[in-house]
C-alpha cells in the first residue's frame, strides 16, 4: 500500500489461514450448518474468556435478545441501557416489546454511570444492560454493578460486543474477561469487531441451566439434538460451519491482535500528545484492548472533512440514542450528547501501519495548527 492510498477507518482482515480452514471444511463435509467446527469455535471462546459455556448465534444483536428471553424478559418490562452505545443494544430488547430506559455514561470511560442506573430503576425494571464501551470498565469497577444487581435482584446482562480481549480487575485473585460479571455476556463478530466472522455473535455464561435454555432458544425449542419434540418455544438463530472456520482462524490471531491494537493506541497517544484539538479517551492498557481509536475533536465535522480530503477515513461516534428518530425520547444526557457532537473515531483497523498512524497524526496536527 503506498503512502497516498486511502486509509479506511475500519476494514476486517481475512487471509490465508481463513482460506485454509474453509477449504479443509469443504473437502470434508457439505452440510454448512453448525456442527463440529462451531463446537470447536465455542470451546475456543469459552477457553479464552474463562467462561463455563459459550453459545454462538447469528449476530451480536439477537444474542442480546436471546439473553433477555432466557432471563424471562418480555413485553412491558423495562431494561436499563446506556444512552451512548450502538443502537443494537436497546433494539435487541425493543424487539421483544420490552422498553429500553436510557441512562447517561461516564465522561471518561463512556460506560453507564452506576448511580444514574440505580436512579432509573422502577418496579418494572427486569435487567440492566451494561455496555463495556470500547473494552472499558466503569470507573467504580464492575463490582459496583454487581453489587447493584445483588442488592436489587435485577440481573446484569453484559453487552461486551466491543470487548473481546479486555479484562476486569475487580480485586479478585484473578482478573476476569469482560462479559463474565453478568449473568450472561454477549459478543459480536460483525465486520468491524476485533475478530469477525462476517456476521456472528456469542453468549457466555457460567450457569448450566441458562446455557441449556439459550441452546434451546436458538434451535426451535428442540428438547434434544435433531429431534422434533418441543416443550418450549424457540426460534432459529443458528451459526454456520463456514463462519466457524473463519472464527477459528481469527481466534488464533486474537492474541497478536490484542498486542497490536494496544500498540496502535500508544502510537496515536504519542503522536497526538501535543495536539490540543483532539483528545483521546484514556485506556488502561494493562486490562483493556482499544477496539476503536476514540476521542473528542474540536470542530469535529471540519476535521473529518479535512482528513477525508487527504485520504483518511473517520467515523462520527454514536449519537445519543434517546435523540435518534427511532426513539425520540425526552431526557437530559449531557455526556452522550457531547460525544454525539464531538466524538470521532480515527482509523482503527488491525492492518494499520505505524507510518499510516504517523501520517494521520501529522494531518490532525496540521489541521489544528492552521
Ligand atoms: C457491534 C455491536 C452490537 C451489534 O452486533 P451485531 O453483530 O452487528 O449485531 C451490539 N452492541 C454493541 C455495543 C456493538 O458494538
Short mmCIF file of C-alpha atoms and ligand atoms in Angstrom, two decimals:
data_model
loop_
_atom_site.label_atom_id
_atom_site.label_comp_id
_atom_site.label_asym_id
_atom_site.label_seq_id
_atom_site.Cartn_x
_atom_site.Cartn_y
_atom_site.Cartn_z
CA UNK A 1 0.00 0.00 0.00
CA UNK A 2 1.51 3.35 -0.98
CA UNK A 3 1.55 6.33 1.32
CA UNK A 4 -1.16 8.15 -0.60
CA UNK A 5 -3.73 5.32 -0.67
CA UNK A 6 -6.99 5.91 1.19
CA UNK A 7 -6.85 4.73 4.79
CA UNK A 8 -10.28 3.42 5.81
CA UNK A 9 -11.48 3.89 9.37
CA UNK A 10 -12.00 0.14 9.60
CA UNK A 11 -11.68 -2.94 7.47
CA UNK A 12 -11.81 -6.60 8.55
CA UNK A 13 -8.72 -8.74 7.93
CA UNK A 14 -9.01 -12.24 6.49
CA UNK A 15 -6.19 -14.16 4.84
CA UNK A 16 -4.51 -17.48 4.14
CA UNK A 17 -5.46 -19.00 7.48
CA UNK A 18 -9.20 -18.43 6.94
CA UNK A 19 -8.91 -19.72 3.39
CA UNK A 20 -7.16 -22.92 4.54
CA UNK A 21 -9.81 -23.56 7.22
CA UNK A 22 -12.64 -23.08 4.73
CA UNK A 23 -11.06 -25.31 2.10
CA UNK A 24 -10.36 -28.08 4.58
CA UNK A 25 -14.02 -27.99 5.62
CA UNK A 26 -15.24 -28.06 2.03
CA UNK A 27 -13.04 -31.09 1.33
CA UNK A 28 -14.51 -32.86 4.31
CA UNK A 29 -18.22 -32.08 4.54
CA UNK A 30 -21.03 -30.12 2.97
CA UNK A 31 -23.81 -29.52 5.48
CA UNK A 32 -22.60 -25.99 6.20
CA UNK A 33 -24.90 -25.57 9.20
CA UNK A 34 -23.43 -25.58 12.71
CA UNK A 35 -21.69 -28.74 13.84
CA UNK A 36 -18.14 -29.73 14.87
CA UNK A 37 -16.35 -26.56 13.70
CA UNK A 38 -18.95 -24.49 15.53
CA UNK A 39 -18.45 -26.56 18.70
CA UNK A 40 -14.70 -26.01 18.41
CA UNK A 41 -15.20 -22.24 17.96
CA UNK A 42 -17.47 -22.12 21.01
CA UNK A 43 -14.90 -24.07 23.02
CA UNK A 44 -12.21 -21.61 21.93
CA UNK A 45 -14.22 -18.58 23.09
CA UNK A 46 -15.09 -20.30 26.38
CA UNK A 47 -11.40 -21.10 26.92
CA UNK A 48 -10.24 -17.58 26.02
CA UNK A 49 -12.79 -15.81 28.22
CA UNK A 50 -12.69 -18.39 31.01
CA UNK A 51 -16.46 -18.94 30.82
CA UNK A 52 -18.03 -22.33 31.51
CA UNK A 53 -20.31 -22.15 28.45
CA UNK A 54 -20.35 -20.40 25.09
CA UNK A 55 -23.29 -20.47 22.70
CA UNK A 56 -22.86 -18.85 19.28
CA UNK A 57 -25.70 -17.27 17.30
CA UNK A 58 -26.00 -15.44 14.03
CA UNK A 59 -25.18 -11.94 15.29
CA UNK A 60 -24.46 -9.77 18.32
CA UNK A 61 -27.96 -8.26 18.40
CA UNK A 62 -30.13 -11.38 18.56
CA UNK A 63 -27.60 -12.69 21.08
CA UNK A 64 -28.82 -9.91 23.41
CA UNK A 65 -32.45 -10.64 22.54
CA UNK A 66 -31.93 -14.31 23.43
CA UNK A 67 -30.14 -13.37 26.65
CA UNK A 68 -33.15 -11.25 27.60
CA UNK A 69 -35.62 -14.04 26.73
CA UNK A 70 -33.58 -16.56 28.69
CA UNK A 71 -33.80 -14.26 31.72
CA UNK A 72 -37.59 -14.05 31.40
CA UNK A 73 -37.84 -10.54 29.98
CA UNK A 74 -40.91 -9.81 27.89
CA UNK A 75 -43.42 -7.17 26.75
CA UNK A 76 -43.80 -4.20 29.08
CA UNK A 77 -40.61 -4.89 31.04
CA UNK A 78 -38.02 -2.16 31.34
CA UNK A 79 -34.34 -2.67 30.59
CA UNK A 80 -31.78 -0.05 31.58
CA UNK A 81 -29.36 0.76 28.74
CA UNK A 82 -26.68 3.40 28.21
CA UNK A 83 -27.63 6.36 26.02
CA UNK A 84 -24.23 6.06 24.35
CA UNK A 85 -23.94 2.67 22.61
CA UNK A 86 -24.57 1.05 19.29
CA UNK A 87 -28.31 1.12 18.73
CA UNK A 88 -28.39 -2.69 18.66
CA UNK A 89 -28.21 -2.68 22.48
CA UNK A 90 -31.68 -1.15 23.05
CA UNK A 91 -33.15 -2.54 19.82
CA UNK A 92 -32.43 -6.08 20.99
CA UNK A 93 -34.99 -5.75 23.79
CA UNK A 94 -37.32 -3.42 21.90
CA UNK A 95 -37.82 -6.40 19.58
CA UNK A 96 -39.40 -8.30 22.49
CA UNK A 97 -41.77 -5.48 23.31
CA UNK A 98 -39.65 -4.55 26.32
CA UNK A 99 -38.82 -0.89 26.87
CA UNK A 100 -35.23 0.36 26.96
CA UNK A 101 -34.68 3.10 29.55
CA UNK A 102 -31.69 5.29 28.74
CA UNK A 103 -29.10 6.44 31.21
CA UNK A 104 -26.09 8.70 30.67
CA UNK A 105 -22.50 7.44 30.62
CA UNK A 106 -19.35 8.48 32.46
CA UNK A 107 -17.35 11.21 30.70
CA UNK A 108 -14.03 9.34 30.80
CA UNK A 109 -15.00 5.67 30.35
CA UNK A 110 -18.17 6.12 28.22
CA UNK A 111 -19.66 3.32 30.32
CA UNK A 112 -23.07 3.71 32.01
CA UNK A 113 -22.96 5.66 35.25
CA UNK A 114 -23.92 3.30 38.09
CA UNK A 115 -25.56 6.00 40.24
CA UNK A 116 -27.75 7.08 37.31
CA UNK A 117 -28.58 3.44 36.55
CA UNK A 118 -29.75 2.95 40.12
CA UNK A 119 -31.93 6.06 39.91
CA UNK A 120 -33.60 4.73 36.74
CA UNK A 121 -34.80 1.54 38.43
CA UNK A 122 -38.57 1.14 38.72
CA UNK A 123 -40.73 -1.84 39.79
CA UNK A 124 -40.79 -2.81 36.10
CA UNK A 125 -37.01 -2.96 35.64
CA UNK A 126 -36.09 -6.52 34.66
CA UNK A 127 -32.45 -6.16 33.54
CA UNK A 128 -29.51 -3.82 33.32
CA UNK A 129 -27.66 -3.98 30.02
CA UNK A 130 -24.08 -2.89 30.68
CA UNK A 131 -22.00 -1.98 27.64
CA UNK A 132 -18.24 -2.07 28.14
CA UNK A 133 -17.64 0.77 25.68
CA UNK A 134 -14.51 0.05 23.65
CA UNK A 135 -13.46 -2.55 26.24
CA UNK A 136 -13.59 -0.21 29.24
CA UNK A 137 -14.80 -0.98 32.74
CA UNK A 138 -16.91 1.52 34.69
CA UNK A 139 -14.92 3.94 36.87
CA UNK A 140 -16.17 2.40 40.12
CA UNK A 141 -15.34 -1.04 38.76
CA UNK A 142 -17.66 -3.76 37.58
CA UNK A 143 -18.09 -4.57 41.29
CA UNK A 144 -20.41 -1.55 41.62
CA UNK A 145 -22.80 -3.02 39.04
CA UNK A 146 -22.55 -6.48 40.56
CA UNK A 147 -23.42 -5.02 43.96
CA UNK A 148 -26.39 -3.12 42.48
CA UNK A 149 -27.60 -6.31 40.81
CA UNK A 150 -27.25 -8.28 44.05
CA UNK A 151 -28.98 -5.63 46.13
CA UNK A 152 -31.95 -5.28 43.78
CA UNK A 153 -32.15 -8.80 42.32
CA UNK A 154 -32.11 -7.25 38.82
CA UNK A 155 -29.91 -9.34 36.52
CA UNK A 156 -26.96 -7.83 34.71
CA UNK A 157 -26.52 -8.58 31.01
CA UNK A 158 -23.16 -7.55 29.57
CA UNK A 159 -23.11 -6.29 26.01
CA UNK A 160 -19.39 -6.94 25.54
CA UNK A 161 -19.61 -6.68 21.74
CA UNK A 162 -16.59 -4.35 21.65
CA UNK A 163 -14.62 -6.07 24.39
CA UNK A 164 -13.12 -9.35 23.25
CA UNK A 165 -9.54 -9.11 24.56
CA UNK A 166 -10.39 -6.86 27.56
CA UNK A 167 -10.39 -7.78 31.24
CA UNK A 168 -11.76 -6.57 34.58
CA UNK A 169 -9.56 -6.18 37.58
CA UNK A 170 -12.16 -6.37 40.31
CA UNK A 171 -9.88 -7.09 43.23
CA UNK A 172 -10.21 -10.84 42.92
CA UNK A 173 -7.17 -13.07 42.78
CA UNK A 174 -7.64 -13.46 39.05
CA UNK A 175 -8.76 -10.83 36.58
CA UNK A 176 -11.91 -11.77 34.66
CA UNK A 177 -12.62 -11.34 30.98
CA UNK A 178 -15.22 -8.65 30.24
CA UNK A 179 -18.62 -10.31 29.84
CA UNK A 180 -18.14 -12.69 32.77
CA UNK A 181 -19.52 -10.50 35.54
CA UNK A 182 -23.06 -10.51 34.12
CA UNK A 183 -25.45 -13.47 34.25
CA UNK A 184 -24.84 -13.57 30.50
CA UNK A 185 -22.20 -11.81 28.41
CA UNK A 186 -22.59 -11.12 24.68
CA UNK A 187 -20.03 -10.65 21.88
CA UNK A 188 -20.29 -9.68 18.23
CA UNK A 189 -18.24 -10.84 15.25
CA UNK A 190 -19.59 -8.31 12.76
CA UNK A 191 -17.16 -6.91 10.20
CA UNK A 192 -15.66 -4.08 12.30
CA UNK A 193 -15.08 -6.05 15.51
CA UNK A 194 -11.64 -7.23 16.71
CA UNK A 195 -12.32 -10.62 15.18
CA UNK A 196 -15.02 -11.18 12.60
CA UNK A 197 -17.00 -13.99 11.03
CA UNK A 198 -18.76 -11.55 8.69
CA UNK A 199 -21.80 -11.78 10.95
CA UNK A 200 -21.92 -13.63 14.23
CA UNK A 201 -22.48 -13.39 17.95
CA UNK A 202 -21.66 -15.35 21.09
CA UNK A 203 -23.10 -15.65 24.57
CA UNK A 204 -21.10 -16.73 27.58
CA UNK A 205 -22.37 -17.81 30.98
CA UNK A 206 -21.26 -19.96 33.91
CA UNK A 207 -24.85 -21.05 34.56
CA UNK A 208 -25.59 -24.56 33.23
CA UNK A 209 -29.37 -24.08 33.16
CA UNK A 210 -29.13 -20.73 31.36
CA UNK A 211 -26.75 -22.18 28.77
CA UNK A 212 -29.19 -25.02 28.12
CA UNK A 213 -32.05 -22.50 27.72
CA UNK A 214 -30.02 -20.46 25.26
CA UNK A 215 -29.24 -23.56 23.19
CA UNK A 216 -32.92 -24.46 23.04
CA UNK A 217 -33.99 -20.92 22.18
CA UNK A 218 -31.65 -20.76 19.19
CA UNK A 219 -32.78 -24.19 17.90
CA UNK A 220 -36.61 -24.02 17.68
CA UNK A 221 -37.00 -25.01 21.34
CA UNK A 222 -35.97 -28.57 20.48
CA UNK A 223 -35.83 -30.83 23.52
CA UNK A 224 -32.89 -32.80 22.11
CA UNK A 225 -30.39 -32.72 19.25
CA UNK A 226 -32.04 -33.27 15.88
CA UNK A 227 -35.48 -34.33 17.20
CA UNK A 228 -38.82 -32.61 16.61
CA UNK A 229 -40.12 -32.66 20.15
CA UNK A 230 -40.74 -29.17 21.51
CA UNK A 231 -41.60 -28.47 25.13
CA UNK A 232 -40.94 -24.74 24.80
CA UNK A 233 -40.93 -22.01 22.17
CA UNK A 234 -37.73 -21.30 20.30
CA UNK A 235 -36.54 -19.85 17.03
CA UNK A 236 -33.67 -20.30 14.64
CA UNK A 237 -30.59 -18.26 15.45
CA UNK A 238 -28.03 -20.87 14.47
CA UNK A 239 -24.49 -20.42 13.21
CA UNK A 240 -22.80 -21.99 10.20
CA UNK A 241 -19.64 -24.08 9.86
CA UNK A 242 -18.31 -21.55 7.34
CA UNK A 243 -18.47 -18.79 9.95
CA UNK A 244 -16.90 -21.14 12.49
CA UNK A 245 -13.98 -21.93 10.13
CA UNK A 246 -13.29 -18.21 9.81
CA UNK A 247 -13.79 -17.71 13.53
CA UNK A 248 -11.32 -20.45 14.45
CA UNK A 249 -8.65 -18.85 12.27
CA UNK A 250 -9.47 -15.40 13.70
CA UNK A 251 -9.27 -16.68 17.29
CA UNK A 252 -5.74 -17.93 16.63
CA UNK A 253 -4.82 -14.37 15.64
CA UNK A 254 -6.58 -12.74 18.58
CA UNK A 255 -3.58 -12.66 20.99
CA UNK A 256 -1.47 -10.86 18.34
CA UNK A 257 -4.35 -8.51 17.54
CA UNK A 258 -4.66 -7.60 21.21
CA UNK A 259 -0.97 -6.68 21.28
CA UNK A 260 -1.21 -4.70 18.03
CA UNK A 261 -4.39 -2.81 19.00
CA UNK A 262 -2.65 -1.62 22.16
CA UNK A 263 0.44 -0.59 20.19
CA UNK A 264 -1.75 1.32 17.73
CA UNK A 265 -3.39 3.23 20.60
CA UNK A 266 0.01 4.00 22.15
CA UNK A 267 1.35 5.37 18.88
CA UNK A 268 -1.68 7.60 18.44
CA UNK A 269 -1.33 8.79 22.04
CA UNK A 270 2.29 9.76 21.40
CA UNK A 271 1.56 11.29 18.01
CA UNK A 272 -1.32 13.40 19.35
CA UNK A 273 0.27 14.33 22.69
CA UNK A 274 0.90 17.94 21.65
CA UNK A 275 -2.35 18.39 19.73
CA UNK A 276 -4.92 20.10 21.95
CA UNK A 277 -7.80 19.98 19.43
CA UNK A 278 -8.20 16.19 19.54
CA UNK A 279 -8.33 14.40 22.87
CA UNK A 280 -8.22 10.61 23.03
CA UNK A 281 -10.30 8.83 25.64
CA UNK A 282 -7.95 7.07 28.02
CA UNK A 283 -7.36 3.33 28.30
CA UNK A 284 -5.77 1.17 30.96
CA UNK A 285 -3.78 -0.94 28.52
CA UNK A 286 -2.87 -3.46 31.21
CA UNK A 287 -6.51 -4.62 31.05
CA UNK A 288 -8.24 -3.04 28.12
CA UNK A 289 -7.82 -3.52 24.36
CA UNK A 290 -8.90 -0.43 22.42
CA UNK A 291 -11.13 -1.73 19.65
CA UNK A 292 -11.59 1.69 18.01
CA UNK A 293 -9.45 4.80 18.49
CA UNK A 294 -11.98 7.10 20.14
CA UNK A 295 -11.72 10.75 21.09
CA UNK A 296 -13.38 14.15 21.02
CA UNK A 297 -12.44 16.73 18.43
CA UNK A 298 -12.88 20.49 18.34
CA UNK A 299 -14.61 21.45 15.07
CA UNK A 300 -15.20 17.75 14.56
CA UNK A 301 -17.00 17.81 11.23
CA UNK A 302 -14.40 20.15 9.74
CA UNK A 303 -11.62 17.85 10.94
CA UNK A 304 -13.39 14.82 9.41
CA UNK A 305 -13.73 16.65 6.08
CA UNK A 306 -10.08 17.76 6.23
CA UNK A 307 -8.93 14.18 6.79
CA UNK A 308 -11.24 12.77 4.15
CA UNK A 309 -9.83 15.20 1.58
CA UNK A 310 -6.40 13.81 2.45
CA UNK A 311 -7.40 10.17 2.06
CA UNK A 312 -8.09 9.37 5.71
CA UNK A 313 -11.38 7.83 6.77
CA UNK A 314 -13.02 8.59 10.12
CA UNK A 315 -16.40 7.83 11.64
CA UNK A 316 -18.51 10.01 13.90
CA UNK A 317 -19.21 8.30 17.20
CA UNK A 318 -22.74 7.17 18.12
CA UNK A 319 -25.30 9.96 18.56
CA UNK A 320 -27.27 9.90 21.84
CA UNK A 321 -29.87 7.20 21.31
CA UNK A 322 -32.74 8.98 23.05
CA UNK A 323 -32.44 11.68 20.35
CA UNK A 324 -32.45 9.28 17.42
CA UNK A 325 -35.71 9.42 15.47
CA UNK A 326 -36.19 5.72 16.17
CA UNK A 327 -36.71 6.58 19.87
CA UNK A 328 -37.14 10.37 20.11
CA UNK A 329 -37.47 10.45 23.90
CA UNK A 330 -37.16 13.35 26.31
CA UNK A 331 -34.12 13.29 28.56
CA UNK A 332 -31.02 15.15 29.54
CA UNK A 333 -27.87 13.10 29.00
CA UNK A 334 -25.07 15.65 28.61
CA UNK A 335 -22.19 13.19 28.20
CA UNK A 336 -23.87 11.16 25.47
CA UNK A 337 -24.85 14.43 23.79
CA UNK A 338 -21.28 15.72 23.93
CA UNK A 339 -19.96 12.52 22.34
CA UNK A 340 -22.63 12.74 19.67
CA UNK A 341 -21.48 16.27 18.90
CA UNK A 342 -17.68 15.94 19.21
CA UNK A 343 -16.81 12.23 19.15
CA UNK A 344 -14.74 11.00 16.21
CA UNK A 345 -13.26 7.55 15.61
CA UNK A 346 -9.92 7.56 13.84
CA UNK A 347 -8.65 4.73 11.61
CA UNK A 348 -8.51 1.68 13.87
CA UNK A 349 -8.02 -1.42 11.72
CA UNK A 350 -5.56 -4.08 12.74
CA UNK A 351 -3.63 -3.74 9.47
CA UNK A 352 -2.84 -0.05 10.10
CA UNK A 353 0.92 0.59 9.83
CA UNK A 354 2.98 2.85 12.07
CA UNK A 355 3.73 5.04 9.04
CA UNK A 356 0.00 5.48 8.43
CA UNK A 357 -0.63 6.39 12.08
CA UNK A 358 2.17 8.98 11.89
CA UNK A 359 0.64 10.41 8.72
CA UNK A 360 -2.82 10.63 10.35
CA UNK A 361 -1.43 12.34 13.47
CA UNK A 362 0.53 14.74 11.25
CA UNK A 363 -2.62 15.70 9.33
CA UNK A 364 -4.57 16.24 12.55
CA UNK A 365 -1.78 18.41 13.95
CA UNK A 366 -1.66 20.39 10.69
CA UNK A 367 -5.44 20.96 10.82
CA UNK A 368 -5.31 22.49 14.30
CA UNK A 369 -2.12 24.43 13.60
CA UNK A 370 -3.70 26.18 10.60
C1 LIG B 1 -21.45 -4.30 17.19
C2 LIG B 1 -22.30 -4.10 18.38
C3 LIG B 1 -23.54 -4.76 18.55
C4 LIG B 1 -24.23 -5.49 17.44
O1 LIG B 1 -23.60 -6.60 16.96
P1 LIG B 1 -24.04 -7.20 15.53
O2 LIG B 1 -23.23 -8.46 15.49
O3 LIG B 1 -23.65 -6.21 14.49
O4 LIG B 1 -25.49 -7.45 15.58
C5 LIG B 1 -24.21 -4.63 19.75
N1 LIG B 1 -23.73 -3.87 20.73
C6 LIG B 1 -22.58 -3.19 20.61
C7 LIG B 1 -22.09 -2.36 21.75
C8 LIG B 1 -21.83 -3.28 19.43
O5 LIG B 1 -20.68 -2.59 19.32
#
